[in-house]
mmCIF file of C-alpha atoms in Angstrom:
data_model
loop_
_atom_site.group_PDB
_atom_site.id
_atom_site.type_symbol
_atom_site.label_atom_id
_atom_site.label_comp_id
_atom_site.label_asym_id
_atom_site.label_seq_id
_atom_site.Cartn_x
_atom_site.Cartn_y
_atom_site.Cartn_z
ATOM 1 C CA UNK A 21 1.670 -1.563 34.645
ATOM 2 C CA UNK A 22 0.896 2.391 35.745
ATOM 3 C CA UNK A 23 -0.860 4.501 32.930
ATOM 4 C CA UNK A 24 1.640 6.358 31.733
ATOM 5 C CA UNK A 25 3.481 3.255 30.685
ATOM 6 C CA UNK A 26 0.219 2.083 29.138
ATOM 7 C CA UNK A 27 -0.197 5.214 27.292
ATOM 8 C CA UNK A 28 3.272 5.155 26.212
ATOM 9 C CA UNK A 29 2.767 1.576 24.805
ATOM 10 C CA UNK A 30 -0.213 2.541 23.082
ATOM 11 C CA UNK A 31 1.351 4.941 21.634
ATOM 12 C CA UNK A 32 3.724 2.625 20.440
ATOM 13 C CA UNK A 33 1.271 0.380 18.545
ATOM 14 C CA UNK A 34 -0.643 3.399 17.332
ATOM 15 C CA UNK A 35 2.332 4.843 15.630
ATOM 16 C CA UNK A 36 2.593 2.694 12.163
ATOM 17 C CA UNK A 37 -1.388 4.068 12.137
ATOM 18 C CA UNK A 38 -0.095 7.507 12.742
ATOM 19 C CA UNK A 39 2.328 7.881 10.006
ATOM 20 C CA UNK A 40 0.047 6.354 7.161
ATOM 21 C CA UNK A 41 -2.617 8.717 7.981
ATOM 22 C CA UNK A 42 -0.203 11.852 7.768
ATOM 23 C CA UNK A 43 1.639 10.169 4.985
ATOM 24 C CA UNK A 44 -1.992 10.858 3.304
ATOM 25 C CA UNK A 45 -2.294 13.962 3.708
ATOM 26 C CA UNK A 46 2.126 15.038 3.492
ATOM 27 C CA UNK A 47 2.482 12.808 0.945
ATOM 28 C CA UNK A 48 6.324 13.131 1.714
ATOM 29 C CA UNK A 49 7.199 10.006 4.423
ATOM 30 C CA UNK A 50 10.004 11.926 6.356
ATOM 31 C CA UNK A 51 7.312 14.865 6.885
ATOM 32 C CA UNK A 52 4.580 12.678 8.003
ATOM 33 C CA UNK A 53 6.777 11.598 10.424
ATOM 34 C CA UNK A 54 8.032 14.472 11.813
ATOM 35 C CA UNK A 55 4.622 15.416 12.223
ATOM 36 C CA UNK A 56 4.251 12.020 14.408
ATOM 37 C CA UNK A 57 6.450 12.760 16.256
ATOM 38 C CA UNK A 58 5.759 16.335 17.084
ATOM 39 C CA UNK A 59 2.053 14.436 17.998
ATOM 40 C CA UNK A 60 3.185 11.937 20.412
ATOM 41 C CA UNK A 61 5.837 14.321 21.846
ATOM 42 C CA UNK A 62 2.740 16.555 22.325
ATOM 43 C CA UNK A 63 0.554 13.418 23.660
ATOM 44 C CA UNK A 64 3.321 12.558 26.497
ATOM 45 C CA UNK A 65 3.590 16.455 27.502
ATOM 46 C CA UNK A 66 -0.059 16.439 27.532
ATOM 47 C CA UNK A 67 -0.829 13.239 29.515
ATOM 48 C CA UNK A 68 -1.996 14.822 32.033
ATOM 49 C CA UNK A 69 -5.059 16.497 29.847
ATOM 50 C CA UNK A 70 -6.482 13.692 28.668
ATOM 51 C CA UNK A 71 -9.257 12.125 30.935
ATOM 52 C CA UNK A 72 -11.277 8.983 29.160
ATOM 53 C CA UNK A 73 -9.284 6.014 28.289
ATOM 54 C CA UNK A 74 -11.402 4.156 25.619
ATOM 55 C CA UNK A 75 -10.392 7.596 23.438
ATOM 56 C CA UNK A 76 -7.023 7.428 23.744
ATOM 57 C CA UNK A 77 -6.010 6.927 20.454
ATOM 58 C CA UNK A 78 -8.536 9.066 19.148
ATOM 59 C CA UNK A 79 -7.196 11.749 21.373
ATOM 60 C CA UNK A 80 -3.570 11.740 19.722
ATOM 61 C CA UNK A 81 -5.215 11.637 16.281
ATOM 62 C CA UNK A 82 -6.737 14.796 16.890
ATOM 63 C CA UNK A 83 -3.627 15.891 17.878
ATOM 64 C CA UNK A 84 -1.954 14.616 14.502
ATOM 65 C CA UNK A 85 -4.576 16.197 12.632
ATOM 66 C CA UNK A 86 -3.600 19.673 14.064
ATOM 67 C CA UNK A 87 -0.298 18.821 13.315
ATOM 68 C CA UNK A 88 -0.790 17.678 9.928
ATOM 69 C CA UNK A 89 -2.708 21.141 9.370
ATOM 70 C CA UNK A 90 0.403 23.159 10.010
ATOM 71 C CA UNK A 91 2.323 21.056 8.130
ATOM 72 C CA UNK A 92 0.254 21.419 5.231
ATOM 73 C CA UNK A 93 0.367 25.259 5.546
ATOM 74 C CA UNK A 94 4.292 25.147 5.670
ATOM 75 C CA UNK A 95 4.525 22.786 2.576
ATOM 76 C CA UNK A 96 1.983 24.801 0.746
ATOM 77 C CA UNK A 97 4.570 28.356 1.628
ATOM 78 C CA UNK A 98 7.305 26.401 0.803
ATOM 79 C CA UNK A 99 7.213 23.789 -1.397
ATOM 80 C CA UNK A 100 5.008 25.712 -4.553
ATOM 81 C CA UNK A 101 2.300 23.266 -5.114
ATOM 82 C CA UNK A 102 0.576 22.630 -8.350
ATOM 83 C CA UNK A 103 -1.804 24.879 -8.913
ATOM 84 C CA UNK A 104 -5.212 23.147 -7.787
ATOM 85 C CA UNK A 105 -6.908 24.377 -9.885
ATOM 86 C CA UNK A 106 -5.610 22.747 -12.894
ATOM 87 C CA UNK A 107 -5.131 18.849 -12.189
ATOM 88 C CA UNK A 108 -4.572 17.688 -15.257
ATOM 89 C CA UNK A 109 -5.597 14.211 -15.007
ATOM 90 C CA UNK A 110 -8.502 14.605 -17.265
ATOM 91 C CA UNK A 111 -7.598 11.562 -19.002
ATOM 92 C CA UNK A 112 -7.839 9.008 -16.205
ATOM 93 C CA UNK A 113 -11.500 9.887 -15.953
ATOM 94 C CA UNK A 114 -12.387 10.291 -19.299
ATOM 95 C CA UNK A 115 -10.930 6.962 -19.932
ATOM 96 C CA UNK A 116 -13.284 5.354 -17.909
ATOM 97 C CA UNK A 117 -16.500 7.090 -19.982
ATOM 98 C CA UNK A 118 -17.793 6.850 -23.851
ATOM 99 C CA UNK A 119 -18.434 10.235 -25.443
ATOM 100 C CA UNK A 120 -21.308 10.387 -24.812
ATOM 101 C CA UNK A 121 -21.152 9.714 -20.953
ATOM 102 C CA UNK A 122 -21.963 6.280 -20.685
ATOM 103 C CA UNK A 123 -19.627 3.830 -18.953
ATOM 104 C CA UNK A 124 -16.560 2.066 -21.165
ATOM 105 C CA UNK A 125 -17.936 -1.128 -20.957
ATOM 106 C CA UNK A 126 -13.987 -1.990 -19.590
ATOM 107 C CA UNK A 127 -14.483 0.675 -16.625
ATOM 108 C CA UNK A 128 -18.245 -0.251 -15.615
ATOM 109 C CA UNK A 129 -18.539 -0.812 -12.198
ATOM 110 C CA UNK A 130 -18.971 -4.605 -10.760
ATOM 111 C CA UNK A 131 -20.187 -4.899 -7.299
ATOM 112 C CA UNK A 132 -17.656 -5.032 -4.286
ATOM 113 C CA UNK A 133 -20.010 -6.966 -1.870
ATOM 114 C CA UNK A 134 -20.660 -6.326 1.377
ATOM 115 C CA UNK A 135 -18.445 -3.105 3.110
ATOM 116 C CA UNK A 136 -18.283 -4.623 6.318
ATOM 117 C CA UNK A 137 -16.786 -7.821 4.946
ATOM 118 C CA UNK A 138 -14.466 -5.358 2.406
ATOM 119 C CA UNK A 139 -12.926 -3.653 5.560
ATOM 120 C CA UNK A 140 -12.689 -6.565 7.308
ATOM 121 C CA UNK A 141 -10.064 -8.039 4.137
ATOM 122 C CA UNK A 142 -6.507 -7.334 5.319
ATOM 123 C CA UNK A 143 -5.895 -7.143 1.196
ATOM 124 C CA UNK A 144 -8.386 -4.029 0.830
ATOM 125 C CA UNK A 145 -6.579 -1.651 3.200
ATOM 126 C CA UNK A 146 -3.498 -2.815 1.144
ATOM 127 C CA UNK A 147 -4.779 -1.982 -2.030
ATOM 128 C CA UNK A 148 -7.209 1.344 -0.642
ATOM 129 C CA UNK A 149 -3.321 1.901 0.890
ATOM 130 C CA UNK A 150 -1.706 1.684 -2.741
ATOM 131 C CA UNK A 151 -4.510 3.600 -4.586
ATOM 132 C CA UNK A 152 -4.144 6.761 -2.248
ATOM 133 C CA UNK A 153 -0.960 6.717 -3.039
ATOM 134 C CA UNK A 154 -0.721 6.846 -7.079
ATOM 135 C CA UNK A 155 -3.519 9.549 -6.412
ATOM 136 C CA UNK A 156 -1.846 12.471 -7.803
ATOM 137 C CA UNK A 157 -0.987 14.724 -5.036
ATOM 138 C CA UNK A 158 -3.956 17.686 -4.834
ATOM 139 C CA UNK A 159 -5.713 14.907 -5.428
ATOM 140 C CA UNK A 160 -5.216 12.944 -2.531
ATOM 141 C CA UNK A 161 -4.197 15.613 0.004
ATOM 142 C CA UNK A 162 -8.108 16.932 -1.249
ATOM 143 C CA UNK A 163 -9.569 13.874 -0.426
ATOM 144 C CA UNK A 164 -7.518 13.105 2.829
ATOM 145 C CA UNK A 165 -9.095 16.348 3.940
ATOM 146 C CA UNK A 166 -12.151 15.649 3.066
ATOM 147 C CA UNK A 167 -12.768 11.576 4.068
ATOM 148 C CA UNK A 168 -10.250 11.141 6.258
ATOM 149 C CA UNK A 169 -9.731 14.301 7.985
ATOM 150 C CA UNK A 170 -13.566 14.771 7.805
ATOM 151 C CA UNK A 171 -13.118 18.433 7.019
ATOM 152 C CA UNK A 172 -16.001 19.926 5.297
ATOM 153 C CA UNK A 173 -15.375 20.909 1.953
ATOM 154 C CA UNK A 174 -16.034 24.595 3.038
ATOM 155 C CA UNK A 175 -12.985 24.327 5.326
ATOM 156 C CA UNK A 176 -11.343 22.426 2.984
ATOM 157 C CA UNK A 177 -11.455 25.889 0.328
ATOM 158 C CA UNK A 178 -10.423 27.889 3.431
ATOM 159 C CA UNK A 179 -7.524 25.724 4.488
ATOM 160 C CA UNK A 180 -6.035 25.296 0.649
ATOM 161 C CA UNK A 181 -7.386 28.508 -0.592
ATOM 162 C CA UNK A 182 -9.380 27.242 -3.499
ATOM 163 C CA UNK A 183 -12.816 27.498 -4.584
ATOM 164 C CA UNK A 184 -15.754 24.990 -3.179
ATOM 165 C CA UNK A 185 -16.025 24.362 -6.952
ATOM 166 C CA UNK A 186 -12.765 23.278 -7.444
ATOM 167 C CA UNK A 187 -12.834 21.241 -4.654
ATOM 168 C CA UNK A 188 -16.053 19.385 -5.633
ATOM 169 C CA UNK A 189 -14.256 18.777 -9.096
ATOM 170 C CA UNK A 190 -11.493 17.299 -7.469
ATOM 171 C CA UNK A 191 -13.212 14.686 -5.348
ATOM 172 C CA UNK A 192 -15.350 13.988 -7.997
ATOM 173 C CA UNK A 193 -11.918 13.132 -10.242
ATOM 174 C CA UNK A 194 -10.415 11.308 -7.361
ATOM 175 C CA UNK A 195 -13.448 8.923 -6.215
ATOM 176 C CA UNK A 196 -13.898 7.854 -9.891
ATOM 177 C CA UNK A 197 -10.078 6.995 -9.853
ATOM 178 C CA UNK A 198 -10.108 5.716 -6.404
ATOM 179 C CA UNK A 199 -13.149 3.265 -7.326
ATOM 180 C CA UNK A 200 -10.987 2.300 -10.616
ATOM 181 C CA UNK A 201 -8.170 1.436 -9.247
ATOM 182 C CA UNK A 202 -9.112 -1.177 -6.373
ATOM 183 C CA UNK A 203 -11.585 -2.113 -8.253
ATOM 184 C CA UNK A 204 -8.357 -3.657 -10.555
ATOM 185 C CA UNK A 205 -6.327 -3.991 -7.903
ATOM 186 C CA UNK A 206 -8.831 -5.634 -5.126
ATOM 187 C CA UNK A 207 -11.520 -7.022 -6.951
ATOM 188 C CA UNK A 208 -9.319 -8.767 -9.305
ATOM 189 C CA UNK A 209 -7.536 -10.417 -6.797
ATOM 190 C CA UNK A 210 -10.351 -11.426 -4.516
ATOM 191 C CA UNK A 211 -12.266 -13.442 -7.379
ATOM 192 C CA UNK A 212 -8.594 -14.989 -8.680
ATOM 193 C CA UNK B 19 -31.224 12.739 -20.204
ATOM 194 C CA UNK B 20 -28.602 13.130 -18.074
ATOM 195 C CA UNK B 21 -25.641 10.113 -18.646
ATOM 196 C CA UNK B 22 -23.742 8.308 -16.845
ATOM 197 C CA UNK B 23 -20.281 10.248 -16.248
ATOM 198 C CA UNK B 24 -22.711 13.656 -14.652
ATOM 199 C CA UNK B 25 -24.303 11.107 -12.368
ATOM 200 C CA UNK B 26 -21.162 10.300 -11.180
ATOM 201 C CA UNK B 27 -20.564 13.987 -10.011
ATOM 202 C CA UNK B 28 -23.645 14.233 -8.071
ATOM 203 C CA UNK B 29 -23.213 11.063 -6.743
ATOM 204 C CA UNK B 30 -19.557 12.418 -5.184
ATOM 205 C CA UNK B 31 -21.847 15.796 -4.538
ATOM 206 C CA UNK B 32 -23.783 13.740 -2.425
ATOM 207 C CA UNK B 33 -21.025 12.591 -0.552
ATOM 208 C CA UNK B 34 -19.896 16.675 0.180
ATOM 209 C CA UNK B 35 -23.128 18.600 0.596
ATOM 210 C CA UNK B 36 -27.267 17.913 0.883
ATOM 211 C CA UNK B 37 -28.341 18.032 -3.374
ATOM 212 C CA UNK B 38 -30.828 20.362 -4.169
ATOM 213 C CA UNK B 39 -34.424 18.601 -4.963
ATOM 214 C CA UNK B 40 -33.629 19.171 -8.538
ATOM 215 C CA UNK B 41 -30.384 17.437 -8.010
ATOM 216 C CA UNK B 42 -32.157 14.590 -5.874
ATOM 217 C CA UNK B 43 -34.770 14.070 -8.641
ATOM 218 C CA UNK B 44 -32.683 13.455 -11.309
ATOM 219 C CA UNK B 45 -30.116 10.931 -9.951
ATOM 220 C CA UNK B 46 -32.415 9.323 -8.369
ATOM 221 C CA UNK B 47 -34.247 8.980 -11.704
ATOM 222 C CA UNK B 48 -30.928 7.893 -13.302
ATOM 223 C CA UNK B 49 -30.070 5.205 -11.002
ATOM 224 C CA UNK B 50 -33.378 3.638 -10.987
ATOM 225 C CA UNK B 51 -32.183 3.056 -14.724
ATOM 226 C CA UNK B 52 -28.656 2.360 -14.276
ATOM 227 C CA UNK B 53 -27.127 -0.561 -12.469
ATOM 228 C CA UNK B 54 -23.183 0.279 -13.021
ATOM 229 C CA UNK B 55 -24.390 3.744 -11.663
ATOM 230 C CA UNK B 56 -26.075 2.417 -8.526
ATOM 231 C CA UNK B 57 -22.572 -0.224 -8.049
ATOM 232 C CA UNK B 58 -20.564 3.396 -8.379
ATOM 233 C CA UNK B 59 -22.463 5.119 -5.811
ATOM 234 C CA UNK B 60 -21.859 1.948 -3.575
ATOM 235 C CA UNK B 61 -18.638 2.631 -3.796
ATOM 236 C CA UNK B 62 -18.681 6.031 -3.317
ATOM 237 C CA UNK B 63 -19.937 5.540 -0.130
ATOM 238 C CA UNK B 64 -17.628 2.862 0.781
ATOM 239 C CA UNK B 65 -14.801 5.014 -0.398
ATOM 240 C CA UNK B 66 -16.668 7.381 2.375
ATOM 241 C CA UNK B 67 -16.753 4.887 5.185
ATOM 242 C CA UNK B 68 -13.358 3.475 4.814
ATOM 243 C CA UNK B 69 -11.663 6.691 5.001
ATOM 244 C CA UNK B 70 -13.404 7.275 8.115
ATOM 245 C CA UNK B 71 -12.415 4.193 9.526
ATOM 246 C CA UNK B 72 -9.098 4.623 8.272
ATOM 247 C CA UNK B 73 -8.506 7.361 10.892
ATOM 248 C CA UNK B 74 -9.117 7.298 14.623
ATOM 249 C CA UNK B 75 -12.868 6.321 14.807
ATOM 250 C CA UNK B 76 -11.541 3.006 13.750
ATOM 251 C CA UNK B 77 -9.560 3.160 17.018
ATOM 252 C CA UNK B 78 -12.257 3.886 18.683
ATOM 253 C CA UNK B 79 -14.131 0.535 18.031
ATOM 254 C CA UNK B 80 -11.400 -1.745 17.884
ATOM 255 C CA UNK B 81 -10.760 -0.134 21.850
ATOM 256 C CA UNK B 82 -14.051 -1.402 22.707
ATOM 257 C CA UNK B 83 -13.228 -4.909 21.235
ATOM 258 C CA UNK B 84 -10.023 -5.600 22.706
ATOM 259 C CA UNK B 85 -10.654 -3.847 26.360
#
């Protein structure tokens, strides 16, 4: 087989892997893959730019990521966001805390074992898969950016035009329902 | 005596920036007391790691695996 069929059939297997990761971040599935498109299209015109082979993948991500970016930008013009400033999902969090700040005893965290053997569950990334998504949107785009992305929360403010506070307050909100919600939906399962 | 729910916030802190030593001091202080609290900032960190691998770096090491 000559590399650029390779490349084109690594593409191919990469793509499912593609269009979860912008779905993350778009949270709209015909825009994430538009966007995967646009990256591969990019990756094929581009062959010739890429040198390594081991990275290959990791190559068109960055490539994604770019395009994800813009797409972001375009949405955020467009579309009229909420506000992120006011994510209103208060409740979630405070339902998992007493008045006075302890844990509900019904939201305590149990232990999830080992992370290695957690990632290695085919169940986890389908319930870490189902969690992002009932993440409400600033939310999750916020913490796309931020752990998936790997932007720093500095570039994060510049790219969404928000305050480091805010963004702080929003990952804090969205790990605490994050860690609730495979907690129910993983855990649960796991021990049943 | 700080509780459980502002632990939680500098335990995602941690996650964003370096904590001041103030910061340091007393959530370190507060998990040494707290077992849900040290499970939560578990999986804090594992919420950290899989979204890493959930990207391309996870690529990466499956690459060296399979070629």
């Amino acid at each position: 087989m000559n590399e650029k069929e390779d490349r084109l059939q690594r593409l191919t297997a990469v793509r499912p892997r593609l269009v979860s990761f912008a779905l993350m971040h778009l949270r709209d599935r015909s825009q994430a893959e538009d966007a995967v498109q646009e990256a591969m299209m990019s990756a094929i015109e581009k062959n010739e730019s890429f040198a390594g082979r081991s990275g290959y993948e990791t190559w068109v991500f960055g490539i994604l990521k770019y395009k994800i970016l813009d797409a972001m930008r375009v949405q955020k013009r467009h579309r009229r966001w909420q506000p992120l400033e006011d994510e209103d999902d208060d409740d979630a969090i405070d339902r998992q805390f007493q008045q006075n700040g302890r844990w509900q005893e019904s939201a305590r965290p149990s232990s999830w074992g080992e992370p290695e053997a957690a990632f290695e569950t085919e169940n986890f990334w389908q319930v870490f898969d189902a969690c992002m998504i009932a993440l409400p949107d600033n939310a999750a785009r916020v913490f796309s950016l931020r752990e998936l992305m790997g932007l720093s929360t500095d570039d994060i403010c510049r790219e969404l035009d928000i305050k480091e506070n805010n963004c702080w307050v929003i990952l804090h909100r969205a790990r605490l329902r994050l860690r609730a919600c495979i907690e129910k939906g993983w855990l649960k399962e796991e021990t049943a | 005596m700080m509780m459980c729910k502002e632990a939680t916030r500098l335990m995602s802190l941690r996650q964003d920036r370096p904590l001041t030593f103030q910061e340091r001091v007393s959530l370190r202080l507060h998990l040494s007391m707290c077992g849900a609290c040290r499970e939560c900032d578990r999986q804090f960190t594992l919420l950290h790691e899989a979204g890493r691998r959930f990207g391309p770096e996870h690529d990466a090491e499956q690459d060296d695996d399979g070629h």
